[in-house]
């Protein structure tokens, strides 16, 4: 529950920091760091418009937010709290549920833009999962199991370093950071999967997206720092995780500010090439 | 006392006499008895597969009460299930092969298209009958447990490969499943494939082959899950899509069993075997239900072309809900059963310590995303995206779909994995509770009161509204372009396989013509002519035909009942 509360509190802050960094890089003043809190509060006070009688449209954002929060509970916040699983695979699947609900909600409206956005989201997942799968193979091969605690605390080896590298790439793509934000492409397809969402439902959907990004960043921060902090008391570990994930998020923001969005077919071919690279890296890393 | 075969034979007889619904009702009772017998001891492999057969046949029997308009078909369905029951329970090798052949023959009778059916039957003859007859030749006594070693296992493996549609013997699956009526396809995917898998597992347990064959099984499984699912992405015919997915998911089961064969007696090996078997149970549930949904499309809209379907959720809410449950289950969304069996498989594969198996598991992980893609496409192009005309299917068809779909959710929460505790990896009841609490919590915190509106037409006011959606044939074409090389390689392999089968089929026809001209005419035809002359007393030819059919079916049923009851 600590993780759930923290993620609800901190993820808009991270987004605010990212927006400020992007603005500064582009020689603008930019919004205040707490702006995302104001945006979400404003959205959550507006009445939504509902363009379809299908209940799936309305239910999907709530389930997406619930899945994002549930996935956060698997991660360590200082230490591992009680959860329904301690498996990395379970984390990835529950996080993928966020996208599944977004897609189902988007398909439930008869709008070409939301269908295109959902279709692109699916192809993004489809082309990224192989890389994630090989990254997991690398990490679990060097740690000996798929448990989060084993993977986070095992000593470094060439295989696990490669795994972290490919995990970094997959987390960046899964989080829909620019240049991979084709699904909710704001100007190209008018918001993609979110085009028909408004008011409270849009606020909840955006919150779910922010928490998904936060979860991925927190996972990366944990993988980088946890193994060096075994035996340290948990509030300090929590603080270190917070600082490192803020740094990672800021680096992501820098990459975002200096990139343009890729087309979906460019993304797919890039991911296919990275996948073959990952397989070669796995074979090399295994025999190293 | 073997009640089940007697009841099924009786159901078939009643069906032949014209009372289709009553016959199917009797058959449903026998399925319930099968399930009851099976759950008494699930650690036995026979009982596990008996449970699979029981649930699958129950759903199809109930469904067929409203779906089947053909009297002959509803009479043959119980016999088909009886033949599969025979394969599951026989210890006698002759009965095993006889039941298997009967299963193939009866499945052939259901296929609507004659050419597809002939190709299926010949493929089965070459790749299942010949290996099984060689198995009989190898056996020192008539009991299955008298065989040992690698060669018998390989023979059964080839037969199981052909019957479950494992690459490279998968070329018959798509057309056959498309051409059979949907309730029969559901039985094919839900029960017949699993019976073939049972043969493989039983062969492993009885014949005790060497460990390395497990790697062969695992690699064949990996090839199947990749090729099957990636081909399924291209399909826009719902039944072909489901058929290719059957090939793919069968690959998952073979991968699990292969890892198990390779690594037993270590703990990981048992985990993998349990994962493979649990996935078999799960697959028969969700795939069985999905084929019945395709049948609902046929019944209600007359087509299974996903381009032509759309927006059916409002018209068919129950079918839509059950299809959603099954689609989420097959895509591996927690807390459904598909997720649990896949999780156990990944756990086993990734912890196996063997790089080949870990890479195979990485492919399995990737293909899980492809399965999700395919079923997002299946579900959204059939049920979502607007509202269209139509009506809900009859109650028995809804119940037939509902039984497996609801079991998908129940088995996800309370899995049936004898020997393995899945809750140590993922506690689905806790997950569902947490998800529900969070969702309800957010709903209470942010209740909404929406205003109805029309979706924005994206400025395209000149188009009719029905076209504002993505057609099924347009899905994923960018992805298919990028992996085009895989498709052309697989097409080449498929054509090579088909050419091989055609060549052997011609040889087969030539040999059988010889037998037909000389032996058939000399010995068998006189008996047939005698039987038909007995019925000449009846003036009406069609009545004579029916009487002959009933007579021969009674004799056949009696023979089966005597043999199985023994």
PDB file of N, CA and C in Angstrom, chain A residues 47-51 54 58 62 65-67 69-70 73 82-85 87 89-90 93 97 100 107 110-113 115 119 122-123 126 129-130 133 137 140-141 146 196 200 264-265 268 282 286, chain B residues 332 334 339 343 346-347 350 353 355 358-359 362 365-366 368-370 373 376 380 384-385 425-427 430-431 434 438 443 446-453 455-456 465 468-470 475-476 478 482:
ATOM      1  N   UNK A  47     -17.066  17.222 -16.349  1.00  0.00           N
ATOM      2  CA  UNK A  47     -17.976  16.125 -16.663  1.00  0.00           C
ATOM      3  C   UNK A  47     -17.575  15.501 -17.995  1.00  0.00           C
ATOM      4  N   UNK A  48     -17.495  14.169 -18.060  1.00  0.00           N
ATOM      5  CA  UNK A  48     -17.073  13.548 -19.326  1.00  0.00           C
ATOM      6  C   UNK A  48     -18.226  13.416 -20.303  1.00  0.00           C
ATOM      7  N   UNK A  49     -17.880  13.334 -21.586  1.00  0.00           N
ATOM      8  CA  UNK A  49     -18.864  13.034 -22.597  1.00  0.00           C
ATOM      9  C   UNK A  49     -18.660  11.585 -23.014  1.00  0.00           C
ATOM     10  N   UNK A  50     -19.725  10.842 -23.158  1.00  0.00           N
ATOM     11  CA  UNK A  50     -19.626   9.401 -23.385  1.00  0.00           C
ATOM     12  C   UNK A  50     -20.198   9.076 -24.753  1.00  0.00           C
ATOM     13  N   UNK A  51     -19.347   8.735 -25.727  1.00  0.00           N
ATOM     14  CA  UNK A  51     -19.809   8.607 -27.113  1.00  0.00           C
ATOM     15  C   UNK A  51     -20.303   7.222 -27.486  1.00  0.00           C
ATOM     16  N   UNK A  54     -21.497   1.302 -25.016  1.00  0.00           N
ATOM     17  CA  UNK A  54     -20.749   0.145 -24.550  1.00  0.00           C
ATOM     18  C   UNK A  54     -20.121   0.453 -23.200  1.00  0.00           C
ATOM     19  N   UNK A  58     -16.442   3.004 -20.486  1.00  0.00           N
ATOM     20  CA  UNK A  58     -16.438   3.698 -19.206  1.00  0.00           C
ATOM     21  C   UNK A  58     -15.611   2.954 -18.171  1.00  0.00           C
ATOM     22  N   UNK A  62     -10.872   3.027 -15.366  1.00  0.00           N
ATOM     23  CA  UNK A  62     -10.770   2.630 -13.960  1.00  0.00           C
ATOM     24  C   UNK A  62      -9.931   1.379 -13.812  1.00  0.00           C
ATOM     25  N   UNK A  65      -6.212   2.185 -14.426  1.00  0.00           N
ATOM     26  CA  UNK A  65      -5.568   2.786 -13.257  1.00  0.00           C
ATOM     27  C   UNK A  65      -5.355   1.750 -12.165  1.00  0.00           C
ATOM     28  N   UNK A  66      -6.370   0.887 -11.952  1.00  0.00           N
ATOM     29  CA  UNK A  66      -6.241  -0.153 -10.926  1.00  0.00           C
ATOM     30  C   UNK A  66      -5.091  -1.095 -11.262  1.00  0.00           C
ATOM     31  N   UNK A  67      -4.951  -1.477 -12.560  1.00  0.00           N
ATOM     32  CA  UNK A  67      -3.848  -2.375 -12.934  1.00  0.00           C
ATOM     33  C   UNK A  67      -2.509  -1.700 -12.701  1.00  0.00           C
ATOM     34  N   UNK A  69      -1.751   0.612 -10.560  1.00  0.00           N
ATOM     35  CA  UNK A  69      -1.462   0.641  -9.129  1.00  0.00           C
ATOM     36  C   UNK A  69      -1.128  -0.750  -8.602  1.00  0.00           C
ATOM     37  N   UNK A  70      -1.832  -1.769  -9.120  1.00  0.00           N
ATOM     38  CA  UNK A  70      -1.543  -3.134  -8.671  1.00  0.00           C
ATOM     39  C   UNK A  70      -0.132  -3.535  -9.064  1.00  0.00           C
ATOM     40  N   UNK A  73       2.626  -2.433  -6.757  1.00  0.00           N
ATOM     41  CA  UNK A  73       2.761  -3.111  -5.465  1.00  0.00           C
ATOM     42  C   UNK A  73       3.768  -4.245  -5.510  1.00  0.00           C
ATOM     43  N   UNK A  82       4.203  -6.801   1.129  1.00  0.00           N
ATOM     44  CA  UNK A  82       3.380  -7.960   0.780  1.00  0.00           C
ATOM     45  C   UNK A  82       2.633  -7.681  -0.516  1.00  0.00           C
ATOM     46  N   UNK A  83       2.648  -8.660  -1.413  1.00  0.00           N
ATOM     47  CA  UNK A  83       1.933  -8.478  -2.669  1.00  0.00           C
ATOM     48  C   UNK A  83       1.451  -9.829  -3.154  1.00  0.00           C
ATOM     49  N   UNK A  84       0.741  -9.815  -4.278  1.00  0.00           N
ATOM     50  CA  UNK A  84       0.187 -11.062  -4.791  1.00  0.00           C
ATOM     51  C   UNK A  84       1.223 -11.862  -5.558  1.00  0.00           C
ATOM     52  N   UNK A  85       2.382 -11.270  -5.826  1.00  0.00           N
ATOM     53  CA  UNK A  85       3.402 -12.028  -6.549  1.00  0.00           C
ATOM     54  C   UNK A  85       4.746 -11.346  -6.348  1.00  0.00           C
ATOM     55  N   UNK A  87       7.153 -11.950  -8.894  1.00  0.00           N
ATOM     56  CA  UNK A  87       7.715 -12.350 -10.171  1.00  0.00           C
ATOM     57  C   UNK A  87       7.843 -11.155 -11.095  1.00  0.00           C
ATOM     58  N   UNK A  89       7.873 -11.387 -14.302  1.00  0.00           N
ATOM     59  CA  UNK A  89       6.925 -11.622 -15.403  1.00  0.00           C
ATOM     60  C   UNK A  89       5.539 -11.128 -15.020  1.00  0.00           C
ATOM     61  N   UNK A  90       5.151 -11.370 -13.750  1.00  0.00           N
ATOM     62  CA  UNK A  90       3.838 -10.907 -13.305  1.00  0.00           C
ATOM     63  C   UNK A  90       3.766  -9.388 -13.379  1.00  0.00           C
ATOM     64  N   UNK A  93       3.266  -8.396 -17.005  1.00  0.00           N
ATOM     65  CA  UNK A  93       1.939  -8.689 -17.516  1.00  0.00           C
ATOM     66  C   UNK A  93       0.898  -7.755 -16.926  1.00  0.00           C
ATOM     67  N   UNK A  97      -1.503  -4.968 -18.776  1.00  0.00           N
ATOM     68  CA  UNK A  97      -2.963  -4.863 -18.679  1.00  0.00           C
ATOM     69  C   UNK A  97      -3.425  -3.422 -18.845  1.00  0.00           C
ATOM     70  N   UNK A 100      -3.812  -2.997 -22.379  1.00  0.00           N
ATOM     71  CA  UNK A 100      -4.941  -3.789 -22.877  1.00  0.00           C
ATOM     72  C   UNK A 100      -6.243  -3.046 -22.636  1.00  0.00           C
ATOM     73  N   UNK A 107     -11.140   0.805 -28.754  1.00  0.00           N
ATOM     74  CA  UNK A 107     -11.865   0.113 -29.814  1.00  0.00           C
ATOM     75  C   UNK A 107     -13.367   0.149 -29.600  1.00  0.00           C
ATOM     76  N   UNK A 110     -16.760   4.096 -32.021  1.00  0.00           N
ATOM     77  CA  UNK A 110     -16.607   4.057 -33.460  1.00  0.00           C
ATOM     78  C   UNK A 110     -15.934   5.345 -33.922  1.00  0.00           C
ATOM     79  N   UNK A 111     -14.605   5.363 -33.778  1.00  0.00           N
ATOM     80  CA  UNK A 111     -13.851   6.525 -34.229  1.00  0.00           C
ATOM     81  C   UNK A 111     -12.584   6.025 -34.882  1.00  0.00           C
ATOM     82  N   UNK A 112     -12.326   6.467 -36.096  1.00  0.00           N
ATOM     83  CA  UNK A 112     -11.168   5.962 -36.825  1.00  0.00           C
ATOM     84  C   UNK A 112      -9.876   6.316 -36.107  1.00  0.00           C
ATOM     85  N   UNK A 113      -9.794   7.547 -35.529  1.00  0.00           N
ATOM     86  CA  UNK A 113      -8.564   7.955 -34.865  1.00  0.00           C
ATOM     87  C   UNK A 113      -8.274   7.085 -33.660  1.00  0.00           C
ATOM     88  N   UNK A 115      -9.240   4.023 -33.175  1.00  0.00           N
ATOM     89  CA  UNK A 115      -8.875   2.688 -33.643  1.00  0.00           C
ATOM     90  C   UNK A 115      -7.432   2.666 -34.123  1.00  0.00           C
ATOM     91  N   UNK A 119      -4.503   0.468 -32.504  1.00  0.00           N
ATOM     92  CA  UNK A 119      -3.792  -0.449 -33.390  1.00  0.00           C
ATOM     93  C   UNK A 119      -2.296  -0.215 -33.297  1.00  0.00           C
ATOM     94  N   UNK A 122      -0.923  -1.552 -30.020  1.00  0.00           N
ATOM     95  CA  UNK A 122      -0.737  -2.992 -30.048  1.00  0.00           C
ATOM     96  C   UNK A 122       0.534  -3.356 -30.798  1.00  0.00           C
ATOM     97  N   UNK A 123       0.803  -2.690 -31.920  1.00  0.00           N
ATOM     98  CA  UNK A 123       2.014  -3.025 -32.661  1.00  0.00           C
ATOM     99  C   UNK A 123       3.256  -2.618 -31.892  1.00  0.00           C
ATOM    100  N   UNK A 126       3.664  -5.400 -29.508  1.00  0.00           N
ATOM    101  CA  UNK A 126       4.039  -6.594 -30.257  1.00  0.00           C
ATOM    102  C   UNK A 126       5.510  -6.569 -30.624  1.00  0.00           C
ATOM    103  N   UNK A 129       7.821  -6.605 -27.002  1.00  0.00           N
ATOM    104  CA  UNK A 129       7.830  -7.770 -26.126  1.00  0.00           C
ATOM    105  C   UNK A 129       8.966  -8.733 -26.407  1.00  0.00           C
ATOM    106  N   UNK A 130       9.345  -9.003 -27.683  1.00  0.00           N
ATOM    107  CA  UNK A 130      10.465  -9.910 -27.877  1.00  0.00           C
ATOM    108  C   UNK A 130      11.753  -9.413 -27.209  1.00  0.00           C
ATOM    109  N   UNK A 133      11.477  -9.966 -23.621  1.00  0.00           N
ATOM    110  CA  UNK A 133      11.591 -11.385 -23.297  1.00  0.00           C
ATOM    111  C   UNK A 133      13.054 -11.788 -23.210  1.00  0.00           C
ATOM    112  N   UNK A 137      15.331 -13.052 -20.109  1.00  0.00           N
ATOM    113  CA  UNK A 137      16.120 -14.290 -20.158  1.00  0.00           C
ATOM    114  C   UNK A 137      17.527 -14.014 -19.634  1.00  0.00           C
ATOM    115  N   UNK A 140      17.316 -13.337 -15.756  1.00  0.00           N
ATOM    116  CA  UNK A 140      17.015 -14.508 -14.949  1.00  0.00           C
ATOM    117  C   UNK A 140      18.092 -15.562 -15.084  1.00  0.00           C
ATOM    118  N   UNK A 141      18.784 -15.595 -16.225  1.00  0.00           N
ATOM    119  CA  UNK A 141      19.867 -16.566 -16.368  1.00  0.00           C
ATOM    120  C   UNK A 141      20.982 -16.240 -15.391  1.00  0.00           C
ATOM    121  N   UNK A 146      13.228 -16.115 -11.491  1.00  0.00           N
ATOM    122  CA  UNK A 146      12.494 -14.969 -11.996  1.00  0.00           C
ATOM    123  C   UNK A 146      11.980 -14.082 -10.864  1.00  0.00           C
ATOM    124  N   UNK A 196     -11.531  10.159 -27.705  1.00  0.00           N
ATOM    125  CA  UNK A 196     -12.924  10.332 -27.312  1.00  0.00           C
ATOM    126  C   UNK A 196     -13.099  10.455 -25.807  1.00  0.00           C
ATOM    127  N   UNK A 200     -13.426  13.574 -16.469  1.00  0.00           N
ATOM    128  CA  UNK A 200     -12.953  12.683 -15.413  1.00  0.00           C
ATOM    129  C   UNK A 200     -12.303  11.438 -16.003  1.00  0.00           C
ATOM    130  N   UNK A 264       5.121   4.417 -37.067  1.00  0.00           N
ATOM    131  CA  UNK A 264       4.976   3.084 -36.489  1.00  0.00           C
ATOM    132  C   UNK A 264       5.784   2.047 -37.264  1.00  0.00           C
ATOM    133  N   UNK A 265       5.895   2.194 -38.578  1.00  0.00           N
ATOM    134  CA  UNK A 265       6.660   1.174 -39.300  1.00  0.00           C
ATOM    135  C   UNK A 265       8.145   1.343 -39.040  1.00  0.00           C
ATOM    136  N   UNK A 268       8.639  -0.367 -35.731  1.00  0.00           N
ATOM    137  CA  UNK A 268       8.610  -1.820 -35.826  1.00  0.00           C
ATOM    138  C   UNK A 268       9.919  -2.341 -36.396  1.00  0.00           C
ATOM    139  N   UNK A 282      22.533 -12.271 -26.209  1.00  0.00           N
ATOM    140  CA  UNK A 282      22.253 -13.339 -25.247  1.00  0.00           C
ATOM    141  C   UNK A 282      23.214 -14.495 -25.455  1.00  0.00           C
ATOM    142  N   UNK A 286      25.991 -15.469 -22.782  1.00  0.00           N
ATOM    143  CA  UNK A 286      25.914 -16.749 -22.104  1.00  0.00           C
ATOM    144  C   UNK A 286      27.258 -17.444 -22.112  1.00  0.00           C
TER     145      UNK A 286
ATOM    146  N   UNK B 332      -3.605 -14.214 -21.940  1.00  0.00           N
ATOM    147  CA  UNK B 332      -2.723 -14.276 -20.784  1.00  0.00           C
ATOM    148  C   UNK B 332      -2.856 -13.060 -19.899  1.00  0.00           C
ATOM    149  N   UNK B 334      -3.866 -11.505 -16.403  1.00  0.00           N
ATOM    150  CA  UNK B 334      -4.200 -11.973 -15.071  1.00  0.00           C
ATOM    151  C   UNK B 334      -5.605 -11.497 -14.711  1.00  0.00           C
ATOM    152  N   UNK B 339      -3.038 -16.953 -18.138  1.00  0.00           N
ATOM    153  CA  UNK B 339      -1.882 -16.279 -17.566  1.00  0.00           C
ATOM    154  C   UNK B 339      -1.127 -17.201 -16.635  1.00  0.00           C
ATOM    155  N   UNK B 343       2.627 -18.376 -17.009  1.00  0.00           N
ATOM    156  CA  UNK B 343       3.590 -17.961 -15.985  1.00  0.00           C
ATOM    157  C   UNK B 343       4.391 -19.149 -15.491  1.00  0.00           C
ATOM    158  N   UNK B 346       6.911 -20.038 -18.094  1.00  0.00           N
ATOM    159  CA  UNK B 346       8.067 -19.148 -18.126  1.00  0.00           C
ATOM    160  C   UNK B 346       8.974 -19.422 -16.937  1.00  0.00           C
ATOM    161  N   UNK B 347       8.373 -19.619 -15.764  1.00  0.00           N
ATOM    162  CA  UNK B 347       9.168 -19.925 -14.576  1.00  0.00           C
ATOM    163  C   UNK B 347      10.040 -21.138 -14.840  1.00  0.00           C
ATOM    164  N   UNK B 350      12.680 -20.312 -17.877  1.00  0.00           N
ATOM    165  CA  UNK B 350      13.748 -19.373 -17.563  1.00  0.00           C
ATOM    166  C   UNK B 350      14.666 -19.908 -16.481  1.00  0.00           C
ATOM    167  N   UNK B 353      18.173 -23.267 -16.736  1.00  0.00           N
ATOM    168  CA  UNK B 353      19.626 -23.319 -16.762  1.00  0.00           C
ATOM    169  C   UNK B 353      20.208 -23.744 -18.086  1.00  0.00           C
ATOM    170  N   UNK B 355      20.597 -22.725 -22.097  1.00  0.00           N
ATOM    171  CA  UNK B 355      20.368 -21.535 -22.944  1.00  0.00           C
ATOM    172  C   UNK B 355      19.365 -21.764 -24.059  1.00  0.00           C
ATOM    173  N   UNK B 358      16.026 -21.474 -22.525  1.00  0.00           N
ATOM    174  CA  UNK B 358      15.716 -20.102 -22.126  1.00  0.00           C
ATOM    175  C   UNK B 358      15.354 -19.263 -23.344  1.00  0.00           C
ATOM    176  N   UNK B 359      16.061 -19.492 -24.449  1.00  0.00           N
ATOM    177  CA  UNK B 359      15.731 -18.757 -25.658  1.00  0.00           C
ATOM    178  C   UNK B 359      14.341 -19.169 -26.155  1.00  0.00           C
ATOM    179  N   UNK B 362      11.914 -17.371 -24.198  1.00  0.00           N
ATOM    180  CA  UNK B 362      11.818 -15.977 -24.631  1.00  0.00           C
ATOM    181  C   UNK B 362      10.876 -15.868 -25.832  1.00  0.00           C
ATOM    182  N   UNK B 365       7.365 -16.065 -24.629  1.00  0.00           N
ATOM    183  CA  UNK B 365       6.959 -14.796 -24.041  1.00  0.00           C
ATOM    184  C   UNK B 365       6.539 -13.821 -25.132  1.00  0.00           C
ATOM    185  N   UNK B 366       7.349 -13.760 -26.194  1.00  0.00           N
ATOM    186  CA  UNK B 366       7.064 -12.841 -27.287  1.00  0.00           C
ATOM    187  C   UNK B 366       5.758 -13.227 -27.978  1.00  0.00           C
ATOM    188  N   UNK B 368       3.286 -14.640 -26.729  1.00  0.00           N
ATOM    189  CA  UNK B 368       2.134 -14.292 -25.914  1.00  0.00           C
ATOM    190  C   UNK B 368       1.615 -12.919 -26.296  1.00  0.00           C
ATOM    191  N   UNK B 369       2.545 -11.998 -26.616  1.00  0.00           N
ATOM    192  CA  UNK B 369       2.098 -10.684 -27.075  1.00  0.00           C
ATOM    193  C   UNK B 369       1.399 -10.792 -28.421  1.00  0.00           C
ATOM    194  N   UNK B 370       1.898 -11.680 -29.294  1.00  0.00           N
ATOM    195  CA  UNK B 370       1.245 -11.850 -30.590  1.00  0.00           C
ATOM    196  C   UNK B 370      -0.160 -12.421 -30.406  1.00  0.00           C
ATOM    197  N   UNK B 373      -2.301  -9.606 -29.496  1.00  0.00           N
ATOM    198  CA  UNK B 373      -2.606  -8.795 -30.676  1.00  0.00           C
ATOM    199  C   UNK B 373      -3.735  -9.424 -31.478  1.00  0.00           C
ATOM    200  N   UNK B 376      -7.089  -9.112 -29.600  1.00  0.00           N
ATOM    201  CA  UNK B 376      -7.608  -7.752 -29.643  1.00  0.00           C
ATOM    202  C   UNK B 376      -8.276  -7.541 -30.999  1.00  0.00           C
ATOM    203  N   UNK B 380     -12.227  -6.971 -31.123  1.00  0.00           N
ATOM    204  CA  UNK B 380     -12.673  -5.626 -31.469  1.00  0.00           C
ATOM    205  C   UNK B 380     -13.321  -5.585 -32.834  1.00  0.00           C
ATOM    206  N   UNK B 384     -16.723  -4.865 -31.094  1.00  0.00           N
ATOM    207  CA  UNK B 384     -16.628  -3.453 -30.735  1.00  0.00           C
ATOM    208  C   UNK B 384     -16.693  -2.596 -31.979  1.00  0.00           C
ATOM    209  N   UNK B 385     -16.585  -1.297 -31.778  1.00  0.00           N
ATOM    210  CA  UNK B 385     -16.520  -0.405 -32.920  1.00  0.00           C
ATOM    211  C   UNK B 385     -17.869  -0.036 -33.448  1.00  0.00           C
ATOM    212  N   UNK B 425       3.845 -18.569  -6.882  1.00  0.00           N
ATOM    213  CA  UNK B 425       4.356 -17.673  -7.918  1.00  0.00           C
ATOM    214  C   UNK B 425       3.435 -16.487  -8.107  1.00  0.00           C
ATOM    215  N   UNK B 426       2.141 -16.711  -8.013  1.00  0.00           N
ATOM    216  CA  UNK B 426       1.182 -15.633  -8.267  1.00  0.00           C
ATOM    217  C   UNK B 426      -0.109 -15.996  -7.566  1.00  0.00           C
ATOM    218  N   UNK B 427      -0.571 -15.124  -6.687  1.00  0.00           N
ATOM    219  CA  UNK B 427      -1.797 -15.436  -5.975  1.00  0.00           C
ATOM    220  C   UNK B 427      -2.939 -14.711  -6.648  1.00  0.00           C
ATOM    221  N   UNK B 430      -5.699 -12.994  -4.538  1.00  0.00           N
ATOM    222  CA  UNK B 430      -5.242 -11.748  -3.918  1.00  0.00           C
ATOM    223  C   UNK B 430      -5.169 -10.638  -4.957  1.00  0.00           C
ATOM    224  N   UNK B 431      -4.726 -11.013  -6.172  1.00  0.00           N
ATOM    225  CA  UNK B 431      -4.638 -10.018  -7.231  1.00  0.00           C
ATOM    226  C   UNK B 431      -6.008  -9.472  -7.584  1.00  0.00           C
ATOM    227  N   UNK B 434      -7.206  -7.205  -4.958  1.00  0.00           N
ATOM    228  CA  UNK B 434      -6.528  -5.904  -4.971  1.00  0.00           C
ATOM    229  C   UNK B 434      -7.049  -5.045  -6.135  1.00  0.00           C
ATOM    230  N   UNK B 438      -8.961  -1.532  -5.693  1.00  0.00           N
ATOM    231  CA  UNK B 438      -8.427  -0.312  -6.300  1.00  0.00           C
ATOM    232  C   UNK B 438      -9.432   0.311  -7.262  1.00  0.00           C
ATOM    233  N   UNK B 443     -13.337   4.524  -8.300  1.00  0.00           N
ATOM    234  CA  UNK B 443     -14.699   4.865  -8.732  1.00  0.00           C
ATOM    235  C   UNK B 443     -15.414   5.668  -7.669  1.00  0.00           C
ATOM    236  N   UNK B 446     -13.752   9.103  -7.624  1.00  0.00           N
ATOM    237  CA  UNK B 446     -14.055   9.931  -8.795  1.00  0.00           C
ATOM    238  C   UNK B 446     -15.288   9.371  -9.493  1.00  0.00           C
ATOM    239  N   UNK B 447     -16.445   9.550  -8.922  1.00  0.00           N
ATOM    240  CA  UNK B 447     -17.630   9.067  -9.639  1.00  0.00           C
ATOM    241  C   UNK B 447     -17.914  10.000 -10.797  1.00  0.00           C
ATOM    242  N   UNK B 448     -18.423   9.460 -11.879  1.00  0.00           N
ATOM    243  CA  UNK B 448     -18.666  10.339 -13.013  1.00  0.00           C
ATOM    244  C   UNK B 448     -20.135  10.305 -13.378  1.00  0.00           C
ATOM    245  N   UNK B 449     -20.560  11.352 -13.992  1.00  0.00           N
ATOM    246  CA  UNK B 449     -21.938  11.412 -14.444  1.00  0.00           C
ATOM    247  C   UNK B 449     -21.856  11.970 -15.845  1.00  0.00           C
ATOM    248  N   UNK B 450     -21.756  11.062 -16.815  1.00  0.00           N
ATOM    249  CA  UNK B 450     -21.421  11.524 -18.155  1.00  0.00           C
ATOM    250  C   UNK B 450     -22.619  11.995 -18.940  1.00  0.00           C
ATOM    251  N   UNK B 451     -22.283  12.721 -19.975  1.00  0.00           N
ATOM    252  CA  UNK B 451     -23.298  13.198 -20.915  1.00  0.00           C
ATOM    253  C   UNK B 451     -23.144  12.403 -22.200  1.00  0.00           C
ATOM    254  N   UNK B 452     -24.244  11.971 -22.773  1.00  0.00           N
ATOM    255  CA  UNK B 452     -24.131  11.217 -24.017  1.00  0.00           C
ATOM    256  C   UNK B 452     -23.808  12.139 -25.163  1.00  0.00           C
ATOM    257  N   UNK B 453     -22.961  11.637 -26.069  1.00  0.00           N
ATOM    258  CA  UNK B 453     -22.586  12.447 -27.220  1.00  0.00           C
ATOM    259  C   UNK B 453     -22.287  11.509 -28.356  1.00  0.00           C
ATOM    260  N   UNK B 455     -19.644  10.229 -31.285  1.00  0.00           N
ATOM    261  CA  UNK B 455     -18.196  10.335 -31.490  1.00  0.00           C
ATOM    262  C   UNK B 455     -17.895  11.314 -32.613  1.00  0.00           C
ATOM    263  N   UNK B 456     -16.766  11.984 -32.477  1.00  0.00           N
ATOM    264  CA  UNK B 456     -16.363  12.965 -33.477  1.00  0.00           C
ATOM    265  C   UNK B 456     -16.023  12.252 -34.766  1.00  0.00           C
ATOM    266  N   UNK B 465     -21.112   6.591 -41.730  1.00  0.00           N
ATOM    267  CA  UNK B 465     -20.526   6.397 -40.402  1.00  0.00           C
ATOM    268  C   UNK B 465     -19.966   5.003 -40.168  1.00  0.00           C
ATOM    269  N   UNK B 468     -16.149   4.357 -40.252  1.00  0.00           N
ATOM    270  CA  UNK B 468     -15.174   5.002 -39.377  1.00  0.00           C
ATOM    271  C   UNK B 468     -14.542   4.013 -38.430  1.00  0.00           C
ATOM    272  N   UNK B 469     -14.084   2.893 -38.944  1.00  0.00           N
ATOM    273  CA  UNK B 469     -13.438   1.960 -38.053  1.00  0.00           C
ATOM    274  C   UNK B 469     -12.371   1.231 -38.832  1.00  0.00           C
ATOM    275  N   UNK B 470     -11.555   0.482 -38.108  1.00  0.00           N
ATOM    276  CA  UNK B 470     -10.464  -0.252 -38.706  1.00  0.00           C
ATOM    277  C   UNK B 470     -11.011  -1.607 -39.120  1.00  0.00           C
ATOM    278  N   UNK B 475      -5.487  -4.702 -39.972  1.00  0.00           N
ATOM    279  CA  UNK B 475      -4.722  -4.725 -38.743  1.00  0.00           C
ATOM    280  C   UNK B 475      -3.305  -5.199 -38.986  1.00  0.00           C
ATOM    281  N   UNK B 476      -2.334  -4.582 -38.344  1.00  0.00           N
ATOM    282  CA  UNK B 476      -0.969  -5.100 -38.237  1.00  0.00           C
ATOM    283  C   UNK B 476      -0.262  -5.256 -39.567  1.00  0.00           C
ATOM    284  N   UNK B 478       1.684  -3.235 -41.071  1.00  0.00           N
ATOM    285  CA  UNK B 478       3.073  -2.778 -41.000  1.00  0.00           C
ATOM    286  C   UNK B 478       3.946  -3.844 -40.369  1.00  0.00           C
ATOM    287  N   UNK B 482       7.179  -6.200 -41.993  1.00  0.00           N
ATOM    288  CA  UNK B 482       8.528  -6.305 -41.454  1.00  0.00           C
ATOM    289  C   UNK B 482       8.944  -7.741 -41.219  1.00  0.00           C
TER     290      UNK B 482
END
